[in-house]
Amino acid sequence: EVQLVESGGGLVQAGGSLRLSCVTSGFDIDDYVIGWIRQAPGKEREAVSSISCSNGRTYYADSVKERFIILRDNAKNTVYLQMNSLKPEDTSVYYCAADYTGPGGGSWLLSGQIPYMNYWGKGIQVTVSS
């Protein structure tokens, strides 16, 4: 029943933009922090950005600040990651994941740490060429 479906990835030249979407179903995102986590071969897993779907608090990794923007549309059960000024080092598989918080809305994901996640998407490839 629970699904997190990523879309919008692909191949783009350095300096370009992509907009990733995470369309969810089967649970109420109002009770979760939704994050985008990337994993590339030979690199450590990195929490790129996250947003509380209850209070709107956000987190951005230093590596993507001022380039990426995370957005939510609770009515559409969807979280977006607008990726601008892309660099080759952004090449990775990007995963959408959900961390249950309840009404309080707190999660270690909002400080850049990756906790146990209740739900994961399948991941989507983003490749940035130079």
Backbone as ProteinMPNN parsed JSONL, in Angstrom:
{"seq_chain_A": "EVQLVESGGGLVQAGGSLRLSCVTSGFDIDDYVIGWIRQAPGKEREAVSSISCSNGRTYYADSVKERFIILRDNAKNTVYLQMNSLKPEDTSVYYCAADYTGPGGGSWLLSGQIPYMNYWGKGIQVTVSS", "coords_chain_A": {"N_chain_A": [[0.818, -1.207, 0.0], [1.912, 1.285, 0.807], [3.767, 3.651, -0.95], [6.55, 5.277, -2.44], [7.426, 7.14, -5.023], [9.857, 8.075, -7.168], [10.706, 10.536, -9.614], [11.894, 12.332, -12.525], [14.641, 12.355, -12.811], [17.767, 11.858, -14.621], [19.982, 12.596, -17.369], [22.065, 15.398, -17.47], [23.768, 18.389, -18.441], [26.616, 19.952, -16.867], [25.886, 22.742, -14.833], [23.252, 22.852, -15.508], [19.742, 22.152, -14.753], [17.54, 20.092, -12.8], [14.421, 18.716, -11.774], [13.373, 16.856, -9.222], [10.796, 14.623, -8.257], [8.853, 13.262, -5.64], [6.364, 11.226, -5.271], [3.992, 10.241, -3.059], [2.042, 7.647, -1.449], [-0.442, 5.94, 0.505], [0.16, 6.632, 3.109], [0.122, 9.293, 5.566], [1.685, 12.17, 4.899], [1.886, 14.339, 6.549], [2.709, 13.581, 9.058], [5.399, 13.078, 8.935], [8.932, 13.523, 8.32], [10.329, 14.157, 5.241], [12.962, 13.141, 3.236], [15.705, 13.624, 0.933], [18.131, 11.48, -0.094], [21.356, 10.639, -1.096], [23.404, 8.235, -2.797], [26.382, 7.341, -4.033], [28.671, 5.333, -5.962], [31.628, 4.483, -4.225], [31.464, 6.648, -2.532], [30.354, 8.125, 0.569], [27.105, 7.684, 2.0], [24.799, 10.351, 1.815], [22.777, 12.741, 3.334], [20.946, 14.869, 1.549], [18.928, 16.848, 1.505], [16.075, 17.794, 3.469], [12.685, 17.93, 4.69], [10.265, 18.93, 7.035], [7.049, 17.807, 6.953], [5.025, 18.674, 8.534], [5.674, 21.08, 10.007], [7.291, 22.499, 8.265], [10.058, 22.944, 8.519], [13.398, 22.893, 7.283], [16.336, 21.251, 5.917], [19.586, 21.532, 4.55], [22.371, 20.091, 3.027], [25.77, 21.224, 3.259], [27.057, 21.014, 0.831], [25.148, 21.463, -1.105], [23.785, 23.77, -0.563], [22.229, 26.83, -1.446], [21.972, 26.041, -4.024], [20.177, 23.898, -4.343], [16.678, 23.377, -3.743], [14.175, 22.398, -1.538], [10.812, 21.406, -1.632], [7.393, 21.17, -0.652], [4.155, 19.75, -1.244], [1.521, 19.233, 0.304], [-1.143, 18.65, -0.255], [-0.993, 17.235, -2.608], [0.462, 15.103, -1.803], [3.218, 15.112, -2.214], [6.719, 15.664, -2.55], [9.263, 17.792, -3.655], [12.479, 18.201, -5.201], [14.254, 20.738, -6.256], [16.895, 21.131, -8.332], [19.548, 23.028, -9.027], [22.194, 24.613, -10.934], [23.872, 22.369, -11.393], [26.513, 20.073, -10.675], [29.223, 17.89, -11.705], [29.93, 16.308, -9.475], [27.525, 15.956, -8.211], [26.43, 13.741, -9.292], [24.71, 10.784, -8.788], [22.741, 8.155, -7.255], [19.585, 9.033, -6.235], [17.533, 8.915, -3.449], [14.245, 8.999, -2.191], [12.912, 9.261, 1.022], [11.096, 8.493, 4.046], [10.608, 9.551, 7.363], [9.057, 8.779, 10.283], [7.527, 11.046, 12.519], [5.383, 11.855, 14.046], [3.068, 14.143, 15.707], [4.888, 16.019, 16.77], [6.975, 16.511, 14.952], [9.767, 16.296, 14.817], [13.045, 15.235, 13.83], [16.148, 13.53, 13.411], [17.025, 13.716, 10.836], [16.631, 16.317, 10.065], [18.856, 17.587, 10.935], [20.818, 16.621, 9.383], [21.665, 14.051, 9.881], [21.215, 10.55, 9.295], [18.585, 8.733, 10.14], [16.87, 5.698, 11.204], [14.643, 4.845, 8.67], [11.225, 4.829, 7.894], [10.059, 4.36, 5.408], [11.169, 3.84, 2.055], [11.913, 4.981, -1.251], [12.56, 3.587, -4.555], [14.766, 4.75, -5.697], [16.492, 6.98, -7.953], [18.395, 7.707, -10.844], [20.703, 10.328, -11.216], [22.687, 12.003, -13.419], [25.383, 14.038, -14.095], [27.059, 15.639, -16.544], [30.239, 16.833, -17.754]], "CA_chain_A": [[0.0, 0.0, 0.0], [2.777, 2.447, 0.891], [4.634, 3.854, -2.096], [7.264, 6.513, -2.695], [7.826, 6.994, -6.409], [10.686, 9.182, -7.617], [10.76, 10.797, -11.045], [12.541, 13.577, -12.892], [16.075, 12.221, -12.96], [18.273, 11.685, -15.965], [21.285, 13.132, -17.742], [22.072, 16.839, -17.691], [25.101, 18.982, -18.468], [26.986, 20.802, -15.742], [25.246, 24.043, -14.872], [21.838, 22.703, -15.784], [18.806, 21.94, -13.66], [16.565, 19.016, -12.803], [13.432, 18.77, -10.704], [12.964, 15.539, -8.78], [9.518, 14.523, -7.573], [8.574, 12.074, -4.84], [4.923, 11.102, -5.101], [3.75, 9.232, -2.034], [0.693, 7.157, -1.241], [-0.574, 4.926, 1.529], [0.421, 7.179, 4.439], [-0.112, 10.731, 5.689], [3.001, 12.788, 5.017], [1.848, 15.345, 7.609], [3.337, 13.016, 10.25], [6.73, 12.619, 8.552], [9.965, 14.28, 7.631], [10.697, 13.547, 3.974], [14.309, 13.513, 2.866], [16.382, 13.133, -0.254], [19.403, 10.894, 0.315], [22.058, 10.152, -2.282], [24.438, 7.236, -2.616], [27.164, 7.133, -5.241], [29.753, 4.376, -5.751], [32.857, 5.024, -3.683], [31.215, 7.779, -1.657], [29.47, 7.877, 1.696], [25.729, 8.107, 1.887], [24.671, 11.736, 2.224], [21.473, 13.387, 3.385], [21.064, 16.068, 0.735], [17.958, 17.836, 1.957], [14.894, 17.217, 4.088], [11.66, 18.893, 5.072], [9.168, 18.478, 7.872], [5.77, 18.043, 6.29], [4.1, 19.262, 9.495], [6.011, 22.46, 10.356], [8.015, 23.144, 7.184], [11.494, 23.096, 8.743], [14.203, 22.299, 6.217], [17.767, 21.03, 6.069], [20.373, 21.392, 3.335], [23.79, 19.817, 3.181], [26.614, 22.326, 2.822], [27.446, 20.813, -0.552], [24.073, 21.838, -2.031], [23.165, 25.03, -0.165], [22.116, 27.89, -2.441], [21.778, 25.442, -5.339], [19.008, 23.032, -4.302], [15.542, 23.821, -2.945], [13.202, 21.359, -1.275], [9.462, 21.934, -1.58], [6.347, 20.199, -0.36], [2.771, 20.02, -1.598], [0.834, 18.222, 1.1], [-2.392, 18.284, -0.914], [-0.651, 16.261, -3.637], [1.295, 14.063, -1.189], [4.411, 15.144, -3.041], [7.864, 16.482, -2.191], [10.106, 18.067, -4.802], [13.825, 18.713, -5.014], [14.711, 21.536, -7.382], [18.346, 21.037, -8.358], [20.082, 24.024, -9.939], [23.656, 24.732, -11.021], [24.353, 21.022, -11.112], [27.926, 19.791, -10.843], [29.477, 16.458, -11.868], [29.95, 15.622, -8.191], [26.159, 15.659, -7.813], [26.038, 12.473, -9.893], [24.414, 9.805, -7.749], [21.372, 7.686, -7.133], [18.871, 9.817, -5.234], [16.424, 8.204, -2.834], [13.275, 9.665, -1.351], [12.645, 8.438, 2.192], [10.196, 9.098, 5.022], [10.884, 9.266, 8.768], [7.897, 9.113, 11.095], [7.776, 11.944, 13.643], [4.179, 12.18, 14.78], [2.725, 15.575, 15.74], [6.011, 16.875, 17.137], [7.673, 16.908, 13.737], [11.206, 16.299, 14.974], [13.803, 14.121, 13.257], [17.571, 13.76, 13.21], [17.226, 14.039, 9.437], [16.644, 17.765, 9.942], [20.208, 18.042, 11.259], [21.733, 15.994, 8.45], [21.934, 12.663, 10.234], [20.278, 9.636, 8.652], [18.053, 7.773, 11.107], [16.037, 4.654, 10.628], [13.565, 5.367, 7.853], [10.072, 3.947, 7.795], [9.78, 4.029, 4.015], [12.139, 4.24, 1.038], [11.658, 4.772, -2.653], [13.509, 2.725, -5.252], [15.907, 5.537, -6.119], [16.519, 7.43, -9.337], [19.735, 8.122, -11.239], [21.006, 11.662, -11.712], [24.033, 12.04, -13.973], [25.761, 15.374, -14.532], [28.239, 15.542, -17.39], [31.045, 18.033, -17.911]], "C_chain_A": [[0.854, 1.26, 0.0], [3.697, 2.486, -0.323], [5.286, 5.22, -2.04], [7.886, 6.357, -4.072], [8.571, 8.245, -6.848], [10.607, 9.308, -9.14], [11.534, 12.091, -11.276], [14.047, 13.513, -13.034], [16.479, 12.078, -14.416], [19.646, 12.286, -16.132], [21.168, 14.617, -18.043], [23.518, 17.322, -17.707], [25.35, 19.824, -17.226], [26.417, 22.2, -15.925], [23.759, 23.995, -15.119], [21.026, 22.419, -14.537], [17.959, 20.698, -13.89], [15.62, 19.222, -11.634], [12.984, 17.343, -10.389], [11.631, 15.622, -8.05], [9.449, 13.209, -6.809], [7.089, 12.063, -4.561], [4.654, 9.943, -4.155], [2.287, 8.823, -2.011], [0.714, 6.142, -0.113], [-0.247, 5.379, 2.938], [0.263, 8.683, 4.399], [1.226, 11.426, 5.902], [3.034, 13.885, 6.079], [2.567, 14.88, 8.876], [4.794, 12.617, 10.023], [7.651, 13.767, 8.162], [10.332, 13.489, 6.38], [12.078, 14.056, 3.574], [14.723, 12.954, 1.525], [17.792, 12.728, 0.156], [20.077, 10.341, -0.923], [23.177, 9.202, -1.906], [25.114, 6.998, -3.956], [28.263, 6.123, -4.96], [31.022, 5.054, -5.263], [32.694, 6.213, -2.765], [30.286, 7.371, -0.518], [28.059, 8.355, 1.39], [25.568, 9.5, 2.485], [23.212, 12.164, 2.224], [21.593, 14.734, 2.69], [20.177, 17.186, 1.267], [16.777, 17.11, 2.574], [13.933, 18.321, 4.49], [10.648, 18.22, 5.989], [7.861, 18.816, 7.182], [4.696, 18.536, 7.251], [4.411, 20.731, 9.771], [6.859, 23.183, 9.318], [9.495, 23.367, 7.397], [12.269, 22.34, 7.68], [15.654, 22.128, 6.636], [18.392, 20.943, 4.685], [21.81, 21.069, 3.695], [24.602, 20.99, 2.654], [26.951, 22.232, 1.332], [26.389, 21.271, -1.559], [23.389, 23.145, -1.654], [23.281, 26.07, -1.266], [22.014, 27.355, -3.864], [20.497, 24.616, -5.408], [17.936, 23.658, -3.417], [14.583, 22.653, -2.771], [11.841, 22.007, -1.053], [8.484, 20.814, -1.263], [4.997, 20.695, -0.853], [1.951, 18.938, -0.911], [-0.462, 17.753, 0.438], [-2.171, 17.234, -1.993], [0.209, 15.116, -3.114], [2.661, 13.964, -1.866], [5.462, 16.076, -2.451], [8.759, 16.596, -3.412], [11.508, 18.46, -4.347], [14.232, 19.418, -6.3], [16.226, 21.631, -7.316], [18.869, 21.974, -9.442], [21.604, 24.031, -9.906], [24.339, 23.407, -10.739], [25.821, 20.861, -11.482], [28.133, 18.294, -11.051], [29.481, 15.686, -10.552], [28.565, 15.385, -7.604], [25.664, 14.335, -8.396], [25.869, 11.411, -8.816], [23.055, 9.186, -8.015], [20.736, 8.455, -5.982], [17.649, 9.046, -4.76], [15.533, 9.168, -2.059], [12.931, 8.733, -0.199], [11.85, 9.219, 3.222], [10.506, 8.605, 6.424], [9.691, 9.716, 9.594], [8.293, 9.96, 12.291], [6.572, 12.124, 14.539], [3.954, 13.683, 14.82], [3.9, 16.494, 16.053], [6.858, 17.337, 15.971], [9.186, 16.895, 13.803], [11.867, 15.053, 14.408], [15.266, 14.499, 13.166], [17.888, 14.114, 11.764], [17.28, 15.545, 9.208], [17.961, 18.391, 10.401], [21.259, 17.352, 10.402], [22.147, 14.579, 8.785], [20.847, 11.77, 9.655], [19.814, 8.61, 9.674], [17.431, 6.576, 10.413], [14.887, 5.313, 9.885], [12.437, 4.348, 7.779], [9.838, 3.46, 6.377], [10.861, 4.591, 3.107], [11.546, 4.077, -0.351], [12.719, 3.89, -3.272], [14.792, 3.439, -5.655], [15.836, 5.882, -7.586], [17.895, 8.0, -9.645], [19.738, 9.566, -11.715], [22.454, 11.653, -12.166], [24.3, 13.421, -14.543], [27.073, 15.258, -15.289], [28.952, 16.881, -17.468], [31.553, 18.194, -19.325]], "O_chain_A": [[0.556, 2.207, -0.728], [4.323, 1.487, -0.678], [4.66, 6.202, -1.643], [8.777, 5.529, -4.263], [8.003, 9.336, -6.896], [10.461, 8.316, -9.854], [11.794, 12.848, -10.341], [14.676, 14.524, -13.348], [15.649, 12.164, -15.322], [20.384, 12.465, -15.163], [20.28, 15.042, -18.782], [24.386, 16.732, -17.062], [24.417, 20.342, -16.613], [26.457, 22.768, -17.017], [23.071, 25.003, -14.955], [21.54, 22.439, -13.419], [17.698, 20.307, -15.028], [15.982, 19.832, -10.627], [12.303, 16.705, -11.191], [11.372, 16.576, -7.315], [9.928, 12.176, -7.278], [6.607, 12.808, -3.708], [5.044, 8.806, -4.421], [1.412, 9.547, -2.485], [1.753, 5.555, 0.191], [-0.362, 4.591, 3.876], [0.27, 9.286, 3.326], [1.835, 11.291, 6.963], [4.117, 14.32, 6.471], [2.99, 15.708, 9.682], [5.366, 11.891, 10.836], [7.205, 14.831, 7.734], [10.611, 12.292, 6.454], [12.327, 15.262, 3.576], [14.181, 11.96, 1.042], [18.552, 13.538, 0.688], [19.442, 9.647, -1.718], [23.811, 9.333, -0.859], [24.489, 6.513, -4.899], [28.75, 6.051, -3.832], [31.445, 6.072, -5.813], [33.686, 6.742, -2.263], [29.535, 6.402, -0.626], [27.851, 9.298, 0.627], [26.131, 9.798, 3.539], [22.499, 11.975, 1.239], [22.265, 15.637, 3.188], [20.622, 18.319, 1.452], [16.506, 15.955, 2.247], [14.311, 19.486, 4.615], [10.23, 17.087, 5.75], [7.598, 19.976, 6.865], [3.568, 18.791, 6.831], [3.496, 21.554, 9.77], [7.126, 24.374, 9.475], [10.147, 23.937, 6.523], [11.848, 21.274, 7.231], [16.133, 22.767, 7.572], [17.816, 20.364, 3.764], [22.395, 21.705, 4.571], [24.184, 21.672, 1.719], [27.111, 23.251, 0.66], [26.695, 21.449, -2.738], [22.488, 23.587, -2.368], [24.311, 26.173, -1.933], [21.972, 28.137, -4.814], [19.806, 24.632, -6.427], [18.241, 24.376, -2.465], [14.219, 21.993, -3.744], [11.731, 23.028, -0.373], [8.733, 19.65, -1.576], [4.729, 21.897, -0.878], [1.717, 17.867, -1.471], [-0.834, 16.586, 0.56], [-3.061, 16.429, -2.267], [0.638, 14.257, -3.884], [3.19, 12.87, -2.065], [5.14, 17.14, -1.922], [8.986, 15.615, -4.119], [11.695, 18.985, -3.249], [14.518, 18.773, -7.308], [16.777, 22.155, -6.348], [18.656, 21.739, -10.631], [22.221, 23.522, -8.97], [25.273, 23.335, -9.94], [26.304, 21.431, -12.461], [27.299, 17.499, -10.616], [29.074, 14.525, -10.52], [28.436, 14.684, -6.601], [24.589, 13.861, -8.027], [26.78, 11.169, -8.024], [22.312, 9.635, -8.888], [21.291, 8.515, -4.885], [16.837, 8.585, -5.562], [16.025, 10.05, -1.355], [12.685, 7.546, -0.413], [11.915, 10.447, 3.273], [10.65, 7.405, 6.656], [9.35, 10.899, 9.606], [9.257, 9.654, 12.992], [6.727, 12.513, 15.697], [4.576, 14.423, 14.058], [3.898, 17.65, 15.63], [7.403, 18.44, 15.998], [9.836, 17.443, 12.912], [11.321, 13.953, 14.495], [15.598, 15.649, 12.879], [18.91, 14.745, 11.491], [17.911, 16.001, 8.254], [18.152, 19.6, 10.265], [22.456, 17.481, 10.66], [22.91, 13.967, 8.037], [19.693, 12.183, 9.538], [20.573, 7.711, 10.037], [17.464, 6.461, 9.188], [14.238, 6.222, 10.402], [12.675, 3.151, 7.621], [9.469, 2.306, 6.157], [11.4, 5.67, 3.35], [10.773, 3.153, -0.602], [13.67, 3.486, -2.602], [15.801, 2.789, -5.925], [15.205, 5.178, -8.374], [18.492, 8.69, -8.818], [18.892, 9.976, -12.509], [23.351, 11.331, -11.386], [23.538, 13.918, -15.373], [28.083, 14.826, -14.732], [28.344, 17.933, -17.272], [32.253, 19.161, -19.624]]}, "name": "protein", "num_of_chains": 1, "seq": "EVQLVESGGGLVQAGGSLRLSCVTSGFDIDDYVIGWIRQAPGKEREAVSSISCSNGRTYYADSVKERFIILRDNAKNTVYLQMNSLKPEDTSVYYCAADYTGPGGGSWLLSGQIPYMNYWGKGIQVTVSS"}
